[in-house]
mmCIF file of C-alpha atoms in Angstrom:
data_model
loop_
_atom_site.group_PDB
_atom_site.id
_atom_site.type_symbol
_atom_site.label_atom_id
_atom_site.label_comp_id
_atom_site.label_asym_id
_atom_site.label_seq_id
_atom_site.Cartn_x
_atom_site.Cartn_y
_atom_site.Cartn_z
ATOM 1 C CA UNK A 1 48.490 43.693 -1.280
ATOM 2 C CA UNK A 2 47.497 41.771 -4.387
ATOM 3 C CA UNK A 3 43.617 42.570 -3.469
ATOM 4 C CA UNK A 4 44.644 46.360 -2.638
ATOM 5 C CA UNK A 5 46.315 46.809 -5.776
ATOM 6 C CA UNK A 6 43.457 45.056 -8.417
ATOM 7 C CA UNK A 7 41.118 47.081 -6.335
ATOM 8 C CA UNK A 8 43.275 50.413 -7.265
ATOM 9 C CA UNK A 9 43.765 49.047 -11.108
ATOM 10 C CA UNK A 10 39.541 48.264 -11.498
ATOM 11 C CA UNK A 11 38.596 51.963 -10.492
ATOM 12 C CA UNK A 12 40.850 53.596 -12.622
ATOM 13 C CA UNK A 13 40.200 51.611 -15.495
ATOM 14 C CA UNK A 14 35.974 51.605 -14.300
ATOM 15 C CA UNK A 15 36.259 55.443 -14.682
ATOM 16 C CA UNK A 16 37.369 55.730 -17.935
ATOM 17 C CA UNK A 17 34.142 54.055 -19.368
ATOM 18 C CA UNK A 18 31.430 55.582 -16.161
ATOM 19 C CA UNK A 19 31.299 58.210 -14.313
ATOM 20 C CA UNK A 20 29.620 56.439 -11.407
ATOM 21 C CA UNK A 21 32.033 56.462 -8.366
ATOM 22 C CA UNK A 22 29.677 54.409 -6.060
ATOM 23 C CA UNK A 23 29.403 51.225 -8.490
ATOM 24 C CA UNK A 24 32.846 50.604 -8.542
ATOM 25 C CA UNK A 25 32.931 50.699 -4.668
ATOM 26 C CA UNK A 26 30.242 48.118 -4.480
ATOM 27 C CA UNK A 27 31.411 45.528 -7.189
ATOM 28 C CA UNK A 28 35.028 45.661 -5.121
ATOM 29 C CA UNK A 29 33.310 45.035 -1.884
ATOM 30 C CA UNK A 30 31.284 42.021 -3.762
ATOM 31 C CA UNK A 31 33.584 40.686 -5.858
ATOM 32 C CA UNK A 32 36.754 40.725 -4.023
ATOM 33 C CA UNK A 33 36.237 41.455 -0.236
ATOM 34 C CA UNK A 34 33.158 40.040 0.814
ATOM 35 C CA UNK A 35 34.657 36.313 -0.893
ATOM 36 C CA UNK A 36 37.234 36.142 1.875
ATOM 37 C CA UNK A 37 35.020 36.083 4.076
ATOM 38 C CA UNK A 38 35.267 32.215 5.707
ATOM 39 C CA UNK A 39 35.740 32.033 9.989
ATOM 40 C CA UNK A 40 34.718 31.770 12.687
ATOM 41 C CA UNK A 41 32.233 34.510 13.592
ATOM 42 C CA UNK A 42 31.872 33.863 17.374
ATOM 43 C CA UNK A 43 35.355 34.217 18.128
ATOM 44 C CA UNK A 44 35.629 37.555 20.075
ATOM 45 C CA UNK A 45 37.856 40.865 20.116
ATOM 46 C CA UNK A 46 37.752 42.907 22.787
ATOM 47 C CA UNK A 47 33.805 42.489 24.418
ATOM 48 C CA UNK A 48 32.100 41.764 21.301
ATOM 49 C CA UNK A 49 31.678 38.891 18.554
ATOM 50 C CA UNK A 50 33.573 39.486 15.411
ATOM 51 C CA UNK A 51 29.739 38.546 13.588
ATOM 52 C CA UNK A 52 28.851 41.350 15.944
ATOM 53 C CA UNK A 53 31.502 43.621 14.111
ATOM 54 C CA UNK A 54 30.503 42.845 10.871
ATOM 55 C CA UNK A 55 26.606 43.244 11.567
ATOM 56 C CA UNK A 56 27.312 46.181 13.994
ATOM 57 C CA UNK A 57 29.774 48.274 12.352
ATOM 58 C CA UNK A 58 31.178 47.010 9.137
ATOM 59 C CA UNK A 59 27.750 46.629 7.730
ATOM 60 C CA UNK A 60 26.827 50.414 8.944
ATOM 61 C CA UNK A 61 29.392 51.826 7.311
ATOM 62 C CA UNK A 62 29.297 49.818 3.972
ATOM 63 C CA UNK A 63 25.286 51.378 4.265
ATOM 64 C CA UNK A 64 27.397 55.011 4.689
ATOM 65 C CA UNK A 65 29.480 54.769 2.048
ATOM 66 C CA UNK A 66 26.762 53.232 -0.264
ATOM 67 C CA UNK A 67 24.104 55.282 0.329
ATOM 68 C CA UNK A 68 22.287 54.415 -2.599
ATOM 69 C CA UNK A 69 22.009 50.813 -1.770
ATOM 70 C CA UNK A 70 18.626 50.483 -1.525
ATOM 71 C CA UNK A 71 17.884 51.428 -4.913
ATOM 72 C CA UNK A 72 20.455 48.800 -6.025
ATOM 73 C CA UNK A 73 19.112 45.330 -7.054
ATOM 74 C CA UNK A 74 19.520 43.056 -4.632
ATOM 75 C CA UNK A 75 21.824 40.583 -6.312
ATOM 76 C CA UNK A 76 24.219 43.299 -7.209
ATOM 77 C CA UNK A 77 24.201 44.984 -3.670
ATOM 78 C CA UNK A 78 27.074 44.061 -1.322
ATOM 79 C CA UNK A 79 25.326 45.625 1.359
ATOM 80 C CA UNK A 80 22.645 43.098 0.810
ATOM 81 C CA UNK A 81 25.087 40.253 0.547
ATOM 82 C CA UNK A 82 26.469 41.374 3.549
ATOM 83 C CA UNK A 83 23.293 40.929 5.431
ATOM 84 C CA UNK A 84 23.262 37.431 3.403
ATOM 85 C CA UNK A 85 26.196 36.498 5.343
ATOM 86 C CA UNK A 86 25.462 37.582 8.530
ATOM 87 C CA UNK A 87 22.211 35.711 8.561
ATOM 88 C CA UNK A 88 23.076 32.504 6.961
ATOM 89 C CA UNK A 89 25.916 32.822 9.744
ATOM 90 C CA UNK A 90 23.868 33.216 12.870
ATOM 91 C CA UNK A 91 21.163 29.907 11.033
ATOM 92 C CA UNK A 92 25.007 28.095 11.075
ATOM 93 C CA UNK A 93 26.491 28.456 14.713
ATOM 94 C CA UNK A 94 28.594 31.391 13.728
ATOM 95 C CA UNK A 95 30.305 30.126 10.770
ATOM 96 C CA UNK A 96 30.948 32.973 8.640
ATOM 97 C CA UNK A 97 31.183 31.827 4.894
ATOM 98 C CA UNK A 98 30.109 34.351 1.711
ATOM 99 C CA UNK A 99 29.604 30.519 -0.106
ATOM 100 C CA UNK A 100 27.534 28.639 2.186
#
């Protein structure tokens, strides 16, 4: 709830000073979301890998909802530190980690 709630507190205040309403979307997803992300990636729900998931769907619809990603820079883009993670995941055995 903590998460939910700065998340809630940094648009509102991120308005008053820019109208942009995809930035603030992206630096939440970067700067508090995508951090969590530590475990084990090859652990399954359902019929798929959860690193299958988050490459599969979460990423796709991060891309959706950030459709200006690609003219981002890359070290600001959480779409692009997404695909960070997945990568650096699958080189390490499934070990999903946004610091390694």
């Amino acid at each position: 709830m903590r998460t939910i709630r700065q998340g809630l507190h940094y648009l509102a205040l991120f308005k008053d000073v820019n109208n942009d309403s995809l930035q603030p979307i992206n630096n939440f997803l970067l700067h508090k979301v995508l951090p969590k992300f530590t475990f084990d990636g090859n652990k399954t729900v359902g019929q798929q890998t959860k690193l299958d998931l988050i490459e599969k769907v979460f990423a796709e619809r991060i891309k959706q909802l950030l459709p200006i990603y690609k003219e981002m820079p890359e070290i600001f883009s959480a779409v692009a530190a997404l695909e960070r993670v997945v990568s650096d995941a699958k080189a390490n055995d499934g070990v999903v980690n946004f610091w390694s």
